[in-house]
């Protein structure tokens, strides 16, 4: 253990003394035998063969150690990333393992890569002692997003010359939010010329911190957080994504408004959308009749106001918390070296600002939310009293304006009720995501997801208000057309989260019982019956809430039509017509079910082979039979789920081998066929396993989108809700499927899935379904998500890892070759769809330019590209007029 001579050491000296502490001298290495036995994956078989072949005990011990090293290396290469063990936990290591020399293996020389652009460019600020350090990667990402926002503002400015001043004020809002998004990155780029900065990776252990005197673009103190949060609540990433958090959703909302203004008098849906007409409210003494297309324009104006307001709330959080942290004296964070050694990490300003008590922390966050809501109401009153068009108020469109909505009494784009609902719901969603899905989001991903969730919540609220007060409500303020597709999406996705909120006591109790070892329970013998009872209650109450509360709301919004019978009737007979509906949609369901079953069964077999290879001693012929006497819930006898759960919800897949839960019982003929296939199919690495599902998305989704996009719209909503329930079952260890679901998903995790919740499949589904959920008028826009993620992203990963030699910057792993493969594959795939008659013609040069810009964003951005990349390409395709709208 390191000795500290004094208690007033600085953190840097403590770290240097820790690193420079002398280690005990190693013993003499054991002499190796001349002949070594062949390595065998089974440790027991290998030890037996080594003991019979070795001339003495030393050679046997040496061989066993070598075998252990080979197995540990193989396990490290195939095990998904997990959090590092605390440096305070000292593992006893055998002296033989320390002193044994590893076999000499000639390393394979990797091709040297070189960067296309420098990491940073420094400019001297005149008349000051500071430098402006421009990070090329972060700056390039910001330029692409800001360029899209400026293009959207320009498009809306052109509409303002025809439709009045409302779009002109929206343009002003976009420009203001664009300027605000640059404030914190610009302040963080200023550096003192003579002061060396300590660069630290956020919240890592003391022994793992990387210290240098370079520019602190990755410094913990430059990260932006919301109120009462710190780096431990976010995914570890050098870039917080503040520009994405503040500007990305307003960019998408402005694009939707531009799309509606361009087609305000035409049919919104393409010709192959087989769905009933959207609902329109009847005229009343309080308002005139508003058509569905006119209501969509007004609603999307409200969406832009909502997104800019949410960005203002988020900017206020970032600024207030950064100011609060800056007032914390740095000297008080380092009281003595002993405290640093006990904590295992250098303290941060948040350690003295955030209380450890969760109730007190939530109360402080709630007080700040109420204060910020009051400030927002005050600003809303000021801009209305000053007749400023930002977050506009109620008024008539004069008859002399020449607008199609002449004489219409407009509801305010952002009323006082909207300000309260949006502010509280947005801040509540952010805090819940940060606290419950810890280390699952960066700030950029948090802002995008929270604003999307707030928009869906407001759609549900406005749809409900239009049903309660149809006489005084001028139009249905939903951001998509108010068809049954929207009603079912709101019932499925927010309804799934509502189920989790209502049943949270059962879910938390189920997780606590599953986590605790049997000897720590009051009634250890009743652990399994209690888990079964909680699972039965969860399934029963879920069915009751779905069929009762959610089903009743859907029936009410469908004007008395039973939602279950409507779905069956729509799938079988209506929509595509009797001659196509009964065959097309049922065939799509069968096709998706067959592909899903084959992929899950095949991957279960593949993953089981990998686990057997890690543990050793198992052959493929025994994959269909249980081993080691599995007990209830597929867990070996004497093992509880608590032994497999880490502190943040991760299960250690190496501690459980459960063949009968992962692979179904098989006949001898089926076993022989699968064994023969196992000998020819290689074991894929993590990247191959993840990209397989990208390719599966292409095979599954393209036929559905081409044949019946309206049915694909509903299917995507159903799949998203099923993913939510699967995450409930996995994280809260719901009997009997919790462990099986976790073991399956655990093999597909990468460094971006280090939080409590597994989000990759949600992002992949959202990216593929986003272009369908936006209900654009062009067929070419419907395939954007699938082409980008299913083909472009997969090809970029394969080509970049295999043949990539030139990286964009030194601090970015993405290569120019991978980006070129992305752009070429997406453009060629779009041309194939155009040549086959699936999509309408498009402008190839513009389309290719937009794809190239998206490929550059994919290379520079550290946010989850499954979420942002398809939406970005969709927006710039619409704004540049690359497709026919």
PDB file of C-alpha atoms in Angstrom, residues 130-304:
ATOM      1  CA  UNK A 130      -5.519  34.031 -24.442  1.00  0.00           C
ATOM      2  CA  UNK A 131      -5.532  31.687 -27.410  1.00  0.00           C
ATOM      3  CA  UNK A 132      -8.567  30.398 -29.242  1.00  0.00           C
ATOM      4  CA  UNK A 133      -8.089  26.644 -29.702  1.00  0.00           C
ATOM      5  CA  UNK A 134     -10.320  25.296 -32.454  1.00  0.00           C
ATOM      6  CA  UNK A 135     -10.978  21.560 -32.145  1.00  0.00           C
ATOM      7  CA  UNK A 136     -11.341  20.385 -35.756  1.00  0.00           C
ATOM      8  CA  UNK A 137     -13.563  17.407 -35.019  1.00  0.00           C
ATOM      9  CA  UNK A 138     -15.978  19.217 -32.709  1.00  0.00           C
ATOM     10  CA  UNK A 139     -15.910  22.315 -34.874  1.00  0.00           C
ATOM     11  CA  UNK A 140     -16.666  20.331 -38.026  1.00  0.00           C
ATOM     12  CA  UNK A 141     -19.661  18.692 -36.398  1.00  0.00           C
ATOM     13  CA  UNK A 142     -20.939  22.073 -35.197  1.00  0.00           C
ATOM     14  CA  UNK A 143     -20.498  23.610 -38.648  1.00  0.00           C
ATOM     15  CA  UNK A 144     -22.589  20.874 -40.282  1.00  0.00           C
ATOM     16  CA  UNK A 145     -25.453  21.213 -37.788  1.00  0.00           C
ATOM     17  CA  UNK A 146     -25.357  25.014 -37.751  1.00  0.00           C
ATOM     18  CA  UNK A 147     -25.245  25.052 -41.563  1.00  0.00           C
ATOM     19  CA  UNK A 148     -28.428  22.988 -41.640  1.00  0.00           C
ATOM     20  CA  UNK A 149     -30.116  25.352 -39.171  1.00  0.00           C
ATOM     21  CA  UNK A 150     -29.137  28.396 -41.242  1.00  0.00           C
ATOM     22  CA  UNK A 151     -30.473  26.729 -44.377  1.00  0.00           C
ATOM     23  CA  UNK A 152     -33.761  26.021 -42.579  1.00  0.00           C
ATOM     24  CA  UNK A 153     -33.949  29.646 -41.462  1.00  0.00           C
ATOM     25  CA  UNK A 154     -33.382  30.769 -45.055  1.00  0.00           C
ATOM     26  CA  UNK A 155     -36.162  28.504 -46.332  1.00  0.00           C
ATOM     27  CA  UNK A 156     -38.597  29.817 -43.730  1.00  0.00           C
ATOM     28  CA  UNK A 157     -37.599  33.372 -44.581  1.00  0.00           C
ATOM     29  CA  UNK A 158     -38.643  32.723 -48.184  1.00  0.00           C
ATOM     30  CA  UNK A 159     -42.026  31.475 -46.950  1.00  0.00           C
ATOM     31  CA  UNK A 160     -42.436  34.578 -44.791  1.00  0.00           C
ATOM     32  CA  UNK A 161     -42.609  36.755 -47.925  1.00  0.00           C
ATOM     33  CA  UNK A 162     -45.776  34.903 -48.927  1.00  0.00           C
ATOM     34  CA  UNK A 163     -47.453  33.798 -45.690  1.00  0.00           C
ATOM     35  CA  UNK A 164     -46.869  36.769 -43.376  1.00  0.00           C
ATOM     36  CA  UNK A 165     -44.591  37.593 -40.472  1.00  0.00           C
ATOM     37  CA  UNK A 166     -44.987  34.419 -38.434  1.00  0.00           C
ATOM     38  CA  UNK A 167     -42.225  32.561 -40.256  1.00  0.00           C
ATOM     39  CA  UNK A 168     -40.038  35.671 -40.016  1.00  0.00           C
ATOM     40  CA  UNK A 169     -40.155  35.527 -36.222  1.00  0.00           C
ATOM     41  CA  UNK A 170     -39.523  31.800 -36.307  1.00  0.00           C
ATOM     42  CA  UNK A 171     -36.428  32.556 -38.352  1.00  0.00           C
ATOM     43  CA  UNK A 172     -35.343  34.981 -35.633  1.00  0.00           C
ATOM     44  CA  UNK A 173     -35.836  32.285 -33.007  1.00  0.00           C
ATOM     45  CA  UNK A 174     -33.689  29.850 -34.976  1.00  0.00           C
ATOM     46  CA  UNK A 175     -30.917  32.409 -35.319  1.00  0.00           C
ATOM     47  CA  UNK A 176     -31.039  33.210 -31.606  1.00  0.00           C
ATOM     48  CA  UNK A 177     -30.833  29.522 -30.632  1.00  0.00           C
ATOM     49  CA  UNK A 178     -27.977  29.069 -33.119  1.00  0.00           C
ATOM     50  CA  UNK A 179     -26.071  31.895 -31.461  1.00  0.00           C
ATOM     51  CA  UNK A 180     -26.748  30.482 -27.983  1.00  0.00           C
ATOM     52  CA  UNK A 181     -25.508  27.043 -29.014  1.00  0.00           C
ATOM     53  CA  UNK A 182     -22.102  28.574 -29.784  1.00  0.00           C
ATOM     54  CA  UNK A 183     -21.664  30.346 -26.439  1.00  0.00           C
ATOM     55  CA  UNK A 184     -20.338  27.494 -24.296  1.00  0.00           C
ATOM     56  CA  UNK A 185     -18.142  25.861 -26.986  1.00  0.00           C
ATOM     57  CA  UNK A 186     -16.602  29.269 -27.727  1.00  0.00           C
ATOM     58  CA  UNK A 187     -15.928  29.967 -24.037  1.00  0.00           C
ATOM     59  CA  UNK A 188     -14.392  26.527 -23.641  1.00  0.00           C
ATOM     60  CA  UNK A 189     -12.057  27.144 -26.581  1.00  0.00           C
ATOM     61  CA  UNK A 190     -10.336  30.099 -24.882  1.00  0.00           C
ATOM     62  CA  UNK A 191      -7.011  29.147 -23.270  1.00  0.00           C
ATOM     63  CA  UNK A 192      -4.375  31.009 -21.287  1.00  0.00           C
ATOM     64  CA  UNK A 193      -1.096  30.975 -23.166  1.00  0.00           C
ATOM     65  CA  UNK A 194       1.186  30.410 -20.186  1.00  0.00           C
ATOM     66  CA  UNK A 195      -0.924  28.206 -17.949  1.00  0.00           C
ATOM     67  CA  UNK A 196      -0.630  24.418 -18.432  1.00  0.00           C
ATOM     68  CA  UNK A 197      -3.928  22.653 -17.985  1.00  0.00           C
ATOM     69  CA  UNK A 198      -4.452  19.248 -16.391  1.00  0.00           C
ATOM     70  CA  UNK A 199      -6.423  17.054 -18.779  1.00  0.00           C
ATOM     71  CA  UNK A 200      -8.516  14.390 -17.071  1.00  0.00           C
ATOM     72  CA  UNK A 201     -10.997  11.815 -18.244  1.00  0.00           C
ATOM     73  CA  UNK A 202     -14.225  12.401 -16.270  1.00  0.00           C
ATOM     74  CA  UNK A 203     -14.605  10.462 -13.037  1.00  0.00           C
ATOM     75  CA  UNK A 204     -12.112   7.707 -13.668  1.00  0.00           C
ATOM     76  CA  UNK A 205     -10.190   6.079 -10.863  1.00  0.00           C
ATOM     77  CA  UNK A 206      -7.029   7.664  -9.538  1.00  0.00           C
ATOM     78  CA  UNK A 207      -4.711   5.041 -10.979  1.00  0.00           C
ATOM     79  CA  UNK A 208      -6.383   5.172 -14.396  1.00  0.00           C
ATOM     80  CA  UNK A 209      -6.365   8.937 -14.861  1.00  0.00           C
ATOM     81  CA  UNK A 210      -4.391  10.198 -17.796  1.00  0.00           C
ATOM     82  CA  UNK A 211      -2.461  13.353 -16.942  1.00  0.00           C
ATOM     83  CA  UNK A 212      -0.784  15.666 -19.411  1.00  0.00           C
ATOM     84  CA  UNK A 213      -0.188  19.346 -20.028  1.00  0.00           C
ATOM     85  CA  UNK A 214      -1.899  19.513 -23.415  1.00  0.00           C
ATOM     86  CA  UNK A 215      -4.904  21.613 -24.265  1.00  0.00           C
ATOM     87  CA  UNK A 216      -7.955  20.544 -22.267  1.00  0.00           C
ATOM     88  CA  UNK A 217     -10.512  19.926 -24.994  1.00  0.00           C
ATOM     89  CA  UNK A 218     -11.420  16.725 -23.193  1.00  0.00           C
ATOM     90  CA  UNK A 219     -11.291  18.185 -19.702  1.00  0.00           C
ATOM     91  CA  UNK A 220     -13.963  17.314 -17.196  1.00  0.00           C
ATOM     92  CA  UNK A 221     -14.458  20.975 -16.252  1.00  0.00           C
ATOM     93  CA  UNK A 222     -15.376  21.887 -19.837  1.00  0.00           C
ATOM     94  CA  UNK A 223     -18.293  19.485 -19.995  1.00  0.00           C
ATOM     95  CA  UNK A 224     -21.825  20.857 -19.845  1.00  0.00           C
ATOM     96  CA  UNK A 225     -24.417  19.305 -17.560  1.00  0.00           C
ATOM     97  CA  UNK A 226     -27.956  20.023 -16.472  1.00  0.00           C
ATOM     98  CA  UNK A 227     -28.729  21.232 -12.960  1.00  0.00           C
ATOM     99  CA  UNK A 228     -27.775  18.867 -10.101  1.00  0.00           C
ATOM    100  CA  UNK A 229     -25.875  16.413 -12.317  1.00  0.00           C
ATOM    101  CA  UNK A 230     -22.243  15.578 -12.892  1.00  0.00           C
ATOM    102  CA  UNK A 231     -20.051  13.449 -15.150  1.00  0.00           C
ATOM    103  CA  UNK A 232     -21.078  10.251 -13.356  1.00  0.00           C
ATOM    104  CA  UNK A 233     -24.611  10.650 -14.733  1.00  0.00           C
ATOM    105  CA  UNK A 234     -23.542  10.766 -18.396  1.00  0.00           C
ATOM    106  CA  UNK A 235     -21.914   8.427 -20.842  1.00  0.00           C
ATOM    107  CA  UNK A 236     -18.157   8.878 -20.894  1.00  0.00           C
ATOM    108  CA  UNK A 237     -17.427  10.816 -24.060  1.00  0.00           C
ATOM    109  CA  UNK A 238     -14.888  13.559 -24.867  1.00  0.00           C
ATOM    110  CA  UNK A 239     -17.651  15.636 -26.463  1.00  0.00           C
ATOM    111  CA  UNK A 240     -20.764  16.571 -24.502  1.00  0.00           C
ATOM    112  CA  UNK A 241     -22.692  17.381 -27.697  1.00  0.00           C
ATOM    113  CA  UNK A 242     -24.090  20.709 -26.491  1.00  0.00           C
ATOM    114  CA  UNK A 243     -24.603  21.988 -30.057  1.00  0.00           C
ATOM    115  CA  UNK A 244     -26.567  18.850 -30.915  1.00  0.00           C
ATOM    116  CA  UNK A 245     -28.644  19.166 -27.744  1.00  0.00           C
ATOM    117  CA  UNK A 246     -29.624  22.775 -28.411  1.00  0.00           C
ATOM    118  CA  UNK A 247     -29.963  22.886 -32.191  1.00  0.00           C
ATOM    119  CA  UNK A 248     -30.769  19.454 -33.603  1.00  0.00           C
ATOM    120  CA  UNK A 249     -34.474  19.236 -32.720  1.00  0.00           C
ATOM    121  CA  UNK A 250     -35.216  22.854 -33.840  1.00  0.00           C
ATOM    122  CA  UNK A 251     -33.572  21.928 -37.148  1.00  0.00           C
ATOM    123  CA  UNK A 252     -35.871  18.917 -37.585  1.00  0.00           C
ATOM    124  CA  UNK A 253     -38.954  20.888 -36.512  1.00  0.00           C
ATOM    125  CA  UNK A 254     -38.175  23.706 -38.966  1.00  0.00           C
ATOM    126  CA  UNK A 255     -37.762  21.174 -41.745  1.00  0.00           C
ATOM    127  CA  UNK A 256     -41.181  19.712 -40.958  1.00  0.00           C
ATOM    128  CA  UNK A 257     -42.699  23.196 -41.071  1.00  0.00           C
ATOM    129  CA  UNK A 258     -41.014  23.927 -44.402  1.00  0.00           C
ATOM    130  CA  UNK A 259     -42.391  20.640 -45.731  1.00  0.00           C
ATOM    131  CA  UNK A 260     -45.942  21.542 -44.658  1.00  0.00           C
ATOM    132  CA  UNK A 261     -45.736  25.071 -46.069  1.00  0.00           C
ATOM    133  CA  UNK A 262     -44.524  23.708 -49.395  1.00  0.00           C
ATOM    134  CA  UNK A 263     -47.528  21.383 -49.661  1.00  0.00           C
ATOM    135  CA  UNK A 264     -50.219  23.245 -47.718  1.00  0.00           C
ATOM    136  CA  UNK A 265     -52.793  22.726 -50.467  1.00  0.00           C
ATOM    137  CA  UNK A 266     -51.829  19.234 -51.580  1.00  0.00           C
ATOM    138  CA  UNK A 267     -52.287  15.776 -50.152  1.00  0.00           C
ATOM    139  CA  UNK A 268     -49.700  15.099 -47.473  1.00  0.00           C
ATOM    140  CA  UNK A 269     -49.506  11.347 -47.870  1.00  0.00           C
ATOM    141  CA  UNK A 270     -48.034   9.670 -50.967  1.00  0.00           C
ATOM    142  CA  UNK A 271     -50.307   7.546 -53.109  1.00  0.00           C
ATOM    143  CA  UNK A 272     -49.276   4.252 -51.492  1.00  0.00           C
ATOM    144  CA  UNK A 273     -50.394   5.193 -47.966  1.00  0.00           C
ATOM    145  CA  UNK A 274     -53.582   3.210 -47.354  1.00  0.00           C
ATOM    146  CA  UNK A 275     -55.128   4.898 -44.343  1.00  0.00           C
ATOM    147  CA  UNK A 276     -58.335   6.797 -43.704  1.00  0.00           C
ATOM    148  CA  UNK A 277     -58.457  10.597 -43.977  1.00  0.00           C
ATOM    149  CA  UNK A 278     -57.322  12.630 -40.970  1.00  0.00           C
ATOM    150  CA  UNK A 279     -59.925  13.907 -38.543  1.00  0.00           C
ATOM    151  CA  UNK A 280     -61.103  17.527 -38.815  1.00  0.00           C
ATOM    152  CA  UNK A 281     -63.092  19.488 -36.245  1.00  0.00           C
ATOM    153  CA  UNK A 282     -66.409  20.927 -37.295  1.00  0.00           C
ATOM    154  CA  UNK A 283     -66.884  24.721 -37.430  1.00  0.00           C
ATOM    155  CA  UNK A 284     -68.397  26.408 -34.390  1.00  0.00           C
ATOM    156  CA  UNK A 285     -69.258  29.949 -33.245  1.00  0.00           C
ATOM    157  CA  UNK A 286     -65.782  30.169 -31.722  1.00  0.00           C
ATOM    158  CA  UNK A 287     -63.750  29.340 -34.833  1.00  0.00           C
ATOM    159  CA  UNK A 288     -64.011  28.701 -38.535  1.00  0.00           C
ATOM    160  CA  UNK A 289     -63.413  25.401 -40.251  1.00  0.00           C
ATOM    161  CA  UNK A 290     -59.730  24.413 -40.569  1.00  0.00           C
ATOM    162  CA  UNK A 291     -58.705  21.731 -43.018  1.00  0.00           C
ATOM    163  CA  UNK A 292     -56.243  19.002 -42.103  1.00  0.00           C
ATOM    164  CA  UNK A 293     -53.387  20.518 -44.137  1.00  0.00           C
ATOM    165  CA  UNK A 294     -53.970  23.984 -42.627  1.00  0.00           C
ATOM    166  CA  UNK A 295     -54.078  22.513 -39.128  1.00  0.00           C
ATOM    167  CA  UNK A 296     -50.803  20.697 -39.815  1.00  0.00           C
ATOM    168  CA  UNK A 297     -49.096  23.990 -40.756  1.00  0.00           C
ATOM    169  CA  UNK A 298     -50.311  25.663 -37.566  1.00  0.00           C
ATOM    170  CA  UNK A 299     -49.353  22.672 -35.431  1.00  0.00           C
ATOM    171  CA  UNK A 300     -45.842  22.517 -36.822  1.00  0.00           C
ATOM    172  CA  UNK A 301     -45.407  26.204 -36.147  1.00  0.00           C
ATOM    173  CA  UNK A 302     -46.184  25.288 -32.575  1.00  0.00           C
ATOM    174  CA  UNK A 303     -43.631  22.467 -32.804  1.00  0.00           C
ATOM    175  CA  UNK A 304     -40.883  24.906 -33.797  1.00  0.00           C
TER     176      UNK A 304
END
